[in-house]
Each structure stands twice: as C-alpha cells, then as structure tokens.
Amino acid sequence: MGLREQKKQQTYQAVSDVAIALFLEKGFDNVPVAEIAAAAGISKPTLFRYFPAKEDLALHRFADHEDEAARVVAQGRTEGLAPLPALRRHFLAGLDGRDPVTGLNDDPRVRAYHALLYGTPSLVARLFAYQGRAEDALAAALGTDIGARLAAGQIVAVQRILAEENWRRIQAGASAEEVYASAVVAAEEAFAQLRDGLGKYA
C-alpha cells in the first residue's frame, strides 16, 4: 500500500470513528451529516466523497470484512485446505480471539456499537447489502456455477446466524467467557451441517 492509499485509509478510519462516537452519544437519526463533517474537520462534500451514504459511516468496519471469506478460501488453497475447512478454522480462531465479527466480544464499546447497529433499521438494511457483497466475493472464489453461489449463500448465512446468536447472549448479560464453549460447539455443529450438504465445495 502506497503512502497516498495509507493516508486515504487513515482518513476513512478517523472520520468513521468520529461519526460512530456521535451516533453512540446521540443516536444515529439525531446526528446530521454536517455535524459529523464539522467534528471531523472536513467539508460535507469531502465527507460524501469518502462515504456516499450516512449509513456507510457506521458500517465502515464491516466494509473491511467484505472479501474476508474469499481471502480465507484463497489462503487455504495455498496451504492445501479445501474452502470449508479453511473457513471453519478461521471462524474458530475468531471466536478464540474474541473477534467482534463473530459476535463473541463483551467489550462495552463493542456492545454499544452492536446495539447501535442492530437497533437502527436503516443500518440493518445497509448491513445486508454489505453481506450480499461478501457473498458475491465468496461465490467468485468458489467457482463460476450456480453451485458456488448456493454454497456461498449458505456459508455466509451460517456465519451471520452464529454471530447473531453470540451477540444476543452477550446482550442478555452473559460474558464472552461464559458463551465461548457453547459458541465453539454451535460453530462445529454448523460447519458439520455445511460439510454434509455442500458436496464438492466442502
């Protein structure tokens, strides 16, 4: 990554962090874009060059994960791993590392962010668009036929459901440590079901 691209990524992150802090303080619908731009020290047109929609300011963290499954599959192949075992290993490592993407993270800041996300209908709708692009990227990594698209849809859905269940339990008051063991069991069962049903993509 060149210096210009690094600076661009830093700006993305800085503006998104400012926006999320304001959203958490006041609520997503109560913060105008002009206020975010002013707080970030940039003009409103400049902000929109980085983030075409207000929702993108909150979901920038998810954008970084759009092609993650596809990258995991590609890396697995270099190691001689089939797609599903590579994805299973990656998800279990995420649970072990308390990656917020797995839903298994009880840091107060992460909990507040997830509450903001899942409590705002427009953000939930936008999140599904991000997940759709993640599904497309994974399908392209798996192949070019309808089977690859079906497999990608199932894999992305399973990972989303596992993460949502972990988050639901943490929001209900459980700690990440308390949820971890059962989260691993659920993930193992889910990937076993995928293995039985995905055929050549497993």
XYZ file of N, CA and C in Angstrom:
606
model
N 0.845 -1.194 0.000
C 0.000 0.000 0.000
C 0.881 1.245 0.000
N 0.636 2.150 -0.957
C 1.425 3.365 -1.052
C 1.037 4.385 0.002
N 1.837 5.433 0.105
C 1.602 6.463 1.121
C 0.249 7.134 0.928
N -0.111 7.397 -0.323
C -1.397 8.047 -0.599
C -2.563 7.169 -0.169
N -2.452 5.882 -0.456
C -3.523 4.963 -0.068
C -3.594 4.822 1.448
N -2.440 4.819 2.097
C -2.420 4.751 3.559
C -3.119 5.964 4.170
N -2.826 7.138 3.627
C -3.453 8.356 4.134
C -4.963 8.320 3.924
N -5.371 7.801 2.782
C -6.798 7.685 2.494
C -7.482 6.763 3.490
N -6.854 5.627 3.767
C -7.418 4.680 4.729
C -7.478 5.276 6.130
N -6.461 6.043 6.487
C -6.452 6.704 7.798
C -7.587 7.711 7.914
N -7.840 8.423 6.804
C -8.949 9.379 6.807
C -10.277 8.665 6.940
N -10.461 7.585 6.182
C -11.669 6.768 6.310
C -11.901 6.402 7.775
N -10.856 5.865 8.402
C -10.990 5.383 9.765
C -11.281 6.523 10.729
N -10.583 7.638 10.582
C -10.745 8.768 11.503
C -12.154 9.350 11.410
N -12.645 9.541 10.187
C -13.987 10.108 10.014
C -15.042 9.146 10.526
N -14.872 7.859 10.238
C -15.818 6.857 10.734
C -15.835 6.815 12.259
N -14.666 6.899 12.883
C -14.592 6.875 14.350
C -15.321 8.072 14.957
N -15.149 9.249 14.347
C -15.846 10.456 14.822
C -17.356 10.264 14.710
N -17.800 9.737 13.563
C -19.229 9.542 13.340
C -19.817 8.550 14.336
N -19.121 7.437 14.536
C -19.643 6.411 15.452
C -19.732 6.957 16.872
N -18.740 7.730 17.282
C -18.787 8.324 18.623
C -20.018 9.215 18.774
N -20.324 9.998 17.753
C -21.509 10.859 17.797
C -22.796 10.035 17.774
N -22.819 8.986 16.963
C -24.006 8.124 16.902
C -24.277 7.472 18.254
N -23.208 7.025 18.905
C -23.374 6.367 20.204
C -23.848 7.359 21.266
N -23.398 8.593 21.144
C -23.771 9.614 22.125
C -25.201 10.101 21.936
N -25.616 10.301 20.662
C -26.884 10.972 20.404
C -27.924 10.115 19.680
N -27.494 8.996 19.129
C -28.394 8.191 18.317
C -28.175 8.483 16.840
N -28.240 7.453 16.023
C -27.927 7.593 14.605
C -28.786 8.649 13.924
N -30.090 8.613 14.166
C -31.005 9.510 13.468
C -30.928 10.949 13.957
N -30.246 11.171 15.078
C -30.177 12.518 15.656
C -28.897 13.277 15.307
N -28.064 12.683 14.480
C -26.798 13.320 14.119
C -26.798 13.645 12.625
N -26.860 14.909 12.257
C -26.801 15.260 10.833
C -25.387 15.098 10.276
N -25.304 14.859 8.995
C -24.007 14.677 8.348
C -23.138 15.921 8.503
N -23.760 17.097 8.464
C -22.995 18.338 8.610
C -22.261 18.382 9.951
N -22.889 17.879 11.005
C -22.245 17.861 12.319
C -21.044 16.926 12.325
N -21.169 15.793 11.634
C -20.058 14.843 11.554
C -18.888 15.474 10.807
N -19.192 16.104 9.687
C -18.138 16.742 8.888
C -17.406 17.805 9.707
N -18.163 18.613 10.433
C -17.555 19.658 11.252
C -16.671 19.059 12.341
N -17.161 18.004 12.981
C -16.390 17.365 14.054
C -15.126 16.706 13.518
N -15.182 16.230 12.273
C -14.018 15.580 11.660
C -13.070 16.570 11.002
N -13.492 17.837 10.917
C -12.644 18.863 10.342
C -12.549 18.818 8.832
N -13.621 18.334 8.187
C -13.656 18.298 6.722
C -14.979 18.891 6.246
N -15.069 19.182 4.960
C -16.313 19.719 4.418
C -17.308 18.592 4.180
N -18.567 18.960 4.085
C -19.602 17.965 3.806
C -19.388 17.278 2.446
N -19.063 18.027 1.373
C -18.789 17.354 0.094
C -17.616 16.378 0.183
N -16.585 16.739 0.952
C -15.441 15.832 1.117
C -15.873 14.565 1.837
N -16.694 14.719 2.866
C -17.192 13.549 3.580
C -17.924 12.604 2.637
N -18.769 13.159 1.778
C -19.545 12.316 0.873
C -18.670 11.673 -0.202
N -17.499 12.232 -0.460
C -16.578 11.562 -1.386
C -16.037 10.276 -0.762
N -15.879 10.298 0.543
C -15.411 9.107 1.240
C -16.558 8.139 1.553
N -17.684 8.691 1.962
C -18.828 7.890 2.400
C -20.082 8.362 1.665
N -20.497 7.671 0.619
C -21.645 8.109 -0.189
C -22.950 8.197 0.589
N -23.097 7.408 1.648
C -24.325 7.424 2.446
C -23.975 7.522 3.924
N -24.854 8.133 4.681
C -24.632 8.281 6.119
C -24.426 6.922 6.787
N -25.174 5.914 6.346
C -25.062 4.576 6.932
C -23.652 4.010 6.788
N -22.974 4.381 5.694
C -21.624 3.867 5.467
C -20.643 4.329 6.543
N -20.927 5.476 7.153
C -20.067 5.967 8.229
C -20.069 5.009 9.409
N -21.216 4.418 9.685
C -21.324 3.492 10.807
C -20.840 2.100 10.457
N -20.920 1.745 9.180
C -20.625 0.378 8.767
C -19.260 0.223 8.113
N -18.438 1.258 8.199
C -17.107 1.189 7.604
C -16.341 -0.028 8.117
N -16.528 -0.371 9.388
C -15.812 -1.513 9.964
C -16.191 -2.817 9.276
N -17.426 -2.912 8.827
C -17.853 -4.118 8.130
C -17.319 -4.149 6.702
N -17.121 -2.989 6.117
C -16.608 -2.947 4.747
C -15.249 -3.626 4.661
N -14.468 -3.540 5.728
C -13.153 -4.168 5.747
C -13.251 -5.692 5.663
N -14.417 -6.237 5.969
C -14.585 -7.690 6.007
C -15.320 -8.246 4.786
N -15.641 -7.390 3.827
C -16.447 -7.837 2.693
C -15.825 -9.007 1.941
N -14.524 -8.961 1.729
C -13.878 -10.027 0.963
C -13.082 -10.974 1.858
N -13.367 -10.929 3.168
C -12.579 -11.731 4.101
C -12.723 -13.226 3.832
N -13.958 -13.701 3.640
C -14.165 -15.130 3.397
C -13.468 -15.571 2.111
N -13.533 -14.740 1.088
C -12.857 -15.060 -0.172
C -11.347 -15.146 0.030
N -10.803 -14.231 0.832
C -9.362 -14.254 1.103
C -8.975 -15.489 1.909
N -9.837 -15.886 2.843
C -9.569 -17.083 3.640
C -9.531 -18.322 2.744
N -10.466 -18.399 1.802
C -10.500 -19.529 0.870
C -9.227 -19.563 0.026
N -8.816 -18.395 -0.488
C -7.611 -18.330 -1.319
C -6.369 -18.734 -0.528
N -6.270 -18.238 0.711
C -5.129 -18.581 1.559
C -5.140 -20.066 1.892
N -6.317 -20.612 2.172
C -6.423 -22.030 2.476
C -5.936 -22.903 1.335
N -6.264 -22.503 0.139
C -5.835 -23.294 -1.022
C -4.318 -23.341 -1.139
N -3.652 -22.241 -0.790
C -2.186 -22.253 -0.845
C -1.609 -23.219 0.187
N -2.400 -23.540 1.205
C -1.956 -24.463 2.251
C -2.503 -25.866 2.035
N -3.213 -26.063 0.927
C -3.780 -27.378 0.644
C -5.090 -27.653 1.357
N -5.735 -26.594 1.854
C -7.010 -26.757 2.562
C -8.171 -26.484 1.618
N -9.210 -27.320 1.688
C -10.438 -27.066 0.947
C -11.135 -25.841 1.549
N -12.057 -25.215 0.802
C -12.684 -23.974 1.293
C -13.331 -24.083 2.666
N -14.162 -25.092 2.884
C -14.898 -25.144 4.149
C -13.989 -25.349 5.359
N -13.028 -26.277 5.328
C -12.115 -26.378 6.476
C -11.354 -25.081 6.754
N -11.000 -24.354 5.696
C -10.302 -23.081 5.899
C -11.210 -22.070 6.591
N -12.469 -22.007 6.174
C -13.417 -21.073 6.778
C -13.753 -21.474 8.213
N -13.876 -22.776 8.437
C -14.126 -23.265 9.802
C -12.981 -22.880 10.721
N -11.749 -23.114 10.284
C -10.577 -22.768 11.095
C -10.549 -21.278 11.392
N -10.867 -20.468 10.394
C -10.843 -19.020 10.564
C -11.910 -18.563 11.552
N -13.104 -19.128 11.462
C -14.175 -18.711 12.370
C -13.843 -19.119 13.808
N -13.321 -20.331 13.991
C -12.959 -20.778 15.340
C -11.831 -19.919 15.913
N -10.890 -19.515 15.064
C -9.823 -18.619 15.521
C -10.405 -17.265 15.922
N -11.426 -16.825 15.193
C -12.092 -15.580 15.544
C -12.775 -15.657 16.898
N -13.405 -16.786 17.179
C -14.023 -16.989 18.493
C -12.959 -16.950 19.583
N -11.864 -17.643 19.336
C -10.793 -17.703 20.331
C -10.198 -16.322 20.586
N -10.119 -15.515 19.526
C -9.552 -14.178 19.657
C -10.575 -13.118 20.006
N -11.826 -13.529 20.224
C -12.922 -12.613 20.564
C -13.105 -11.537 19.488
N -12.988 -11.949 18.237
C -13.198 -11.032 17.122
C -14.643 -10.546 17.145
N -14.877 -9.228 17.167
C -16.254 -8.714 17.200
C -17.129 -9.233 16.058
N -16.521 -9.589 14.918
C -17.296 -10.085 13.785
C -18.004 -11.392 14.122
N -17.451 -12.167 15.064
C -18.087 -13.418 15.477
C -19.202 -13.199 16.496
N -19.368 -11.958 16.949
C -20.370 -11.671 17.972
C -19.898 -11.974 19.379
N -18.728 -12.598 19.516
C -18.253 -13.041 20.823
C -17.258 -12.028 21.393
N -17.777 -10.873 21.764
C -16.934 -9.834 22.351
C -17.790 -9.008 23.300
N -17.375 -8.952 24.561
C -18.186 -8.253 25.557
C -17.575 -6.927 25.999
N -16.615 -6.429 25.208
C -16.090 -5.099 25.491
C -17.253 -4.105 25.436
N -17.382 -3.217 26.422
C -18.518 -2.278 26.441
C -18.656 -1.455 25.166
N -17.526 -1.097 24.558
C -17.585 -0.309 23.322
C -18.148 -1.132 22.171
N -17.780 -2.401 22.122
C -18.298 -3.286 21.073
C -19.781 -3.533 21.289
N -20.166 -3.746 22.543
C -21.580 -3.965 22.846
C -22.412 -2.744 22.463
N -21.897 -1.569 22.759
C -22.626 -0.345 22.413
C -22.750 -0.195 20.903
N -21.683 -0.528 20.189
C -21.706 -0.434 18.725
C -22.716 -1.421 18.141
N -22.718 -2.647 18.623
C -23.678 -3.638 18.129
C -25.112 -3.236 18.450
N -25.315 -2.658 19.628
C -26.658 -2.193 19.981
C -27.107 -1.087 19.040
N -26.187 -0.183 18.700
C -26.483 0.875 17.735
C -26.841 0.267 16.379
N -26.029 -0.672 15.951
C -26.212 -1.275 14.627
C -27.550 -1.996 14.524
N -27.781 -2.932 15.423
C -28.980 -3.768 15.325
C -30.238 -3.059 15.807
N -30.062 -1.894 16.452
C -31.215 -1.135 16.904
C -31.635 -0.031 15.946
N -30.948 0.068 14.800
C -31.253 1.108 13.817
C -31.650 0.447 12.505
N -32.928 0.496 12.135
C -33.391 -0.223 10.935
C -32.610 0.096 9.664
N -32.249 1.341 9.447
C -31.536 1.687 8.219
C -30.135 1.077 8.196
N -29.534 0.912 9.368
C -28.217 0.283 9.429
C -28.324 -1.221 9.194
N -29.366 -1.826 9.731
C -29.589 -3.259 9.497
C -29.773 -3.523 8.004
N -30.558 -2.685 7.344
C -30.785 -2.846 5.909
C -29.481 -2.687 5.135
N -28.670 -1.705 5.526
C -27.394 -1.481 4.850
C -26.437 -2.638 5.090
N -26.494 -3.205 6.292
C -25.632 -4.333 6.622
C -25.904 -5.515 5.703
N -27.164 -5.744 5.373
C -27.493 -6.843 4.470
C -26.870 -6.623 3.093
N -26.751 -5.360 2.674
C -26.099 -5.071 1.400
C -24.615 -5.426 1.469
N -23.971 -5.115 2.595
C -22.574 -5.487 2.778
C -22.428 -7.005 2.739
N -23.327 -7.693 3.406
C -23.256 -9.156 3.439
C -23.491 -9.750 2.055
N -24.326 -9.076 1.262
C -24.542 -9.532 -0.102
C -23.269 -9.452 -0.926
N -22.503 -8.395 -0.727
C -21.243 -8.263 -1.451
C -20.221 -9.285 -0.958
N -20.248 -9.586 0.338
C -19.368 -10.624 0.873
C -19.716 -11.978 0.253
N -20.999 -12.227 0.097
C -21.462 -13.471 -0.525
C -20.998 -13.556 -1.975
N -21.096 -12.446 -2.705
C -20.659 -12.421 -4.102
C -19.164 -12.707 -4.207
N -18.382 -12.104 -3.319
C -16.928 -12.303 -3.353
C -16.581 -13.758 -3.053
N -17.262 -14.344 -2.078
C -17.007 -15.741 -1.737
C -17.413 -16.655 -2.879
N -18.554 -16.378 -3.494
C -19.004 -17.195 -4.624
C -17.974 -17.173 -5.741
N -17.420 -15.997 -6.030
C -16.403 -15.888 -7.080
C -15.156 -16.695 -6.729
N -14.831 -16.765 -5.435
C -13.663 -17.539 -5.011
C -13.911 -19.040 -5.102
N -15.184 -19.439 -4.992
C -15.523 -20.865 -5.017
C -15.660 -21.406 -6.436
N -16.118 -20.590 -7.362
C -16.308 -21.083 -8.719
C -17.185 -20.150 -9.521
N -17.690 -20.645 -10.645
C -18.471 -19.800 -11.549
C -19.876 -20.321 -11.791
N -20.239 -21.449 -11.181
C -21.555 -22.025 -11.453
C -22.541 -21.688 -10.341
N -23.773 -22.110 -10.530
C -24.828 -21.833 -9.551
C -24.531 -22.503 -8.219
N -23.840 -23.643 -8.269
C -23.477 -24.323 -7.023
C -22.590 -23.478 -6.143
N -21.674 -22.739 -6.755
C -20.792 -21.867 -5.980
C -21.591 -20.760 -5.305
N -22.557 -20.210 -6.001
C -23.391 -19.147 -5.421
C -24.244 -19.693 -4.278
N -24.794 -20.893 -4.464
C -25.604 -21.503 -3.405
C -24.746 -21.796 -2.171
N -23.544 -22.312 -2.409
C -22.648 -22.615 -1.295
C -22.274 -21.349 -0.545
N -21.941 -20.286 -1.286
C -21.567 -19.025 -0.650
C -22.704 -18.469 0.185
N -23.925 -18.553 -0.341
C -25.087 -18.066 0.401
C -25.277 -18.815 1.704
N -25.100 -20.120 1.662
C -25.263 -20.921 2.883
C -24.169 -20.614 3.902
N -22.937 -20.490 3.435
C -21.817 -20.234 4.347
C -21.969 -18.874 5.025
N -22.265 -17.847 4.240
C -22.423 -16.504 4.805
C -23.592 -16.469 5.789
N -24.681 -17.157 5.452
C -25.841 -17.189 6.352
C -25.494 -17.871 7.668
N -24.772 -18.962 7.601
C -24.388 -19.685 8.818
C -23.501 -18.815 9.705
N -22.524 -18.147 9.117
C -21.648 -17.300 9.914
C -22.416 -16.137 10.537
N -23.360 -15.577 9.791
C -24.172 -14.480 10.320
C -25.027 -14.955 11.493
N -25.660 -16.109 11.356
C -26.530 -16.621 12.419
C -25.716 -16.943 13.667
N -24.550 -17.552 13.496
C -23.695 -17.848 14.644
C -23.304 -16.561 15.378
N -22.926 -15.534 14.605
C -22.517 -14.265 15.217
C -23.694 -13.600 15.928
N -24.858 -13.624 15.303
C -26.035 -13.000 15.914
C -26.418 -13.697 17.216
N -26.290 -15.031 17.259
C -26.625 -15.761 18.488
C -25.637 -15.413 19.598
N -24.364 -15.342 19.265
C -23.378 -14.963 20.285
C -23.663 -13.558 20.812
N -23.945 -12.634 19.901
C -24.234 -11.266 20.311
C -25.493 -11.198 21.162
N -26.518 -11.957 20.787
C -27.780 -11.949 21.540
C -27.540 -12.381 22.984
N -26.741 -13.414 23.180
C -26.486 -13.910 24.533
C -25.666 -12.911 25.349
N -24.721 -12.250 24.704
C -23.921 -11.254 25.417
C -24.775 -10.041 25.770
N -25.637 -9.620 24.864
C -26.524 -8.504 25.169
C -27.486 -8.839 26.307
N -27.776 -10.140 26.459
C -28.661 -10.570 27.541
C -27.940 -10.629 28.886
N -26.616 -10.403 28.883
C -25.899 -10.321 30.150
C -24.778 -11.318 30.347
N -24.626 -12.277 29.431
C -23.550 -13.258 29.576
C -22.220 -12.638 29.172
N -21.147 -13.145 29.725
C -19.812 -12.688 29.332
C -19.328 -13.520 28.147
N -18.337 -12.990 27.450
C -17.759 -13.737 26.329
C -17.175 -15.057 26.811
N -16.579 -15.039 27.998
C -16.001 -16.264 28.551
C -17.084 -17.314 28.809
N -18.225 -16.871 29.308
C -19.332 -17.800 29.577
C -19.917 -18.387 28.292
N -19.904 -17.618 27.227
C -20.522 -18.047 25.970
C -19.556 -18.864 25.120
N -18.263 -18.701 25.345
C -17.260 -19.251 24.431
C -17.433 -20.742 24.133
N -17.513 -21.569 25.165
C -17.543 -23.019 24.947
C -18.740 -23.430 24.098
N -19.914 -22.904 24.417
C -21.095 -23.261 23.645
C -21.055 -22.661 22.247
N -20.387 -21.514 22.102
C -20.234 -20.912 20.775
C -19.376 -21.791 19.881
N -18.343 -22.392 20.449
C -17.497 -23.319 19.687
C -18.300 -24.546 19.274
N -19.076 -25.093 20.207
C -19.910 -26.260 19.890
C -20.883 -25.932 18.764
N -21.544 -24.779 18.865
C -22.503 -24.375 17.832
C -21.814 -24.221 16.484
N -20.619 -23.636 16.478
C -19.881 -23.451 15.229
C -19.484 -24.794 14.629
N -19.025 -25.701 15.458
C -18.644 -27.029 14.966
C -19.857 -27.744 14.358
N -20.989 -27.654 15.029
C -22.203 -28.288 14.511
C -22.635 -27.650 13.198
N -22.541 -26.324 13.131
C -22.960 -25.615 11.921
C -22.073 -25.970 10.736
N -20.765 -26.013 10.961
C -19.865 -26.349 9.859
C -19.981 -27.820 9.474
N -20.344 -28.676 10.435
C -20.592 -30.080 10.096
C -21.812 -30.204 9.190
N -22.848 -29.436 9.481
C -24.033 -29.442 8.618
C -23.690 -28.938 7.218
N -22.884 -27.896 7.164
C -22.460 -27.394 5.862
C -21.661 -28.457 5.113
N -20.757 -29.132 5.805
C -19.927 -30.160 5.175
C -20.794 -31.256 4.566
N -21.845 -31.639 5.282
C -22.717 -32.706 4.792
C -23.532 -32.293 3.577
N -23.753 -30.989 3.439
C -24.648 -30.538 2.385
C -23.990 -29.854 1.198
N -22.715 -29.483 1.320
C -22.101 -28.686 0.262
C -21.355 -29.485 -0.801
N -21.197 -30.769 -0.570
C -20.587 -31.608 -1.585
C -19.185 -31.159 -1.945
N -18.937 -30.909 -3.227
C -17.580 -30.598 -3.706
C -17.045 -29.285 -3.146
N -17.905 -28.434 -2.599
C -17.448 -27.147 -2.068
C -16.991 -27.265 -0.616
N -17.184 -28.428 -0.027
C -16.782 -28.646 1.362
C -15.325 -29.054 1.460
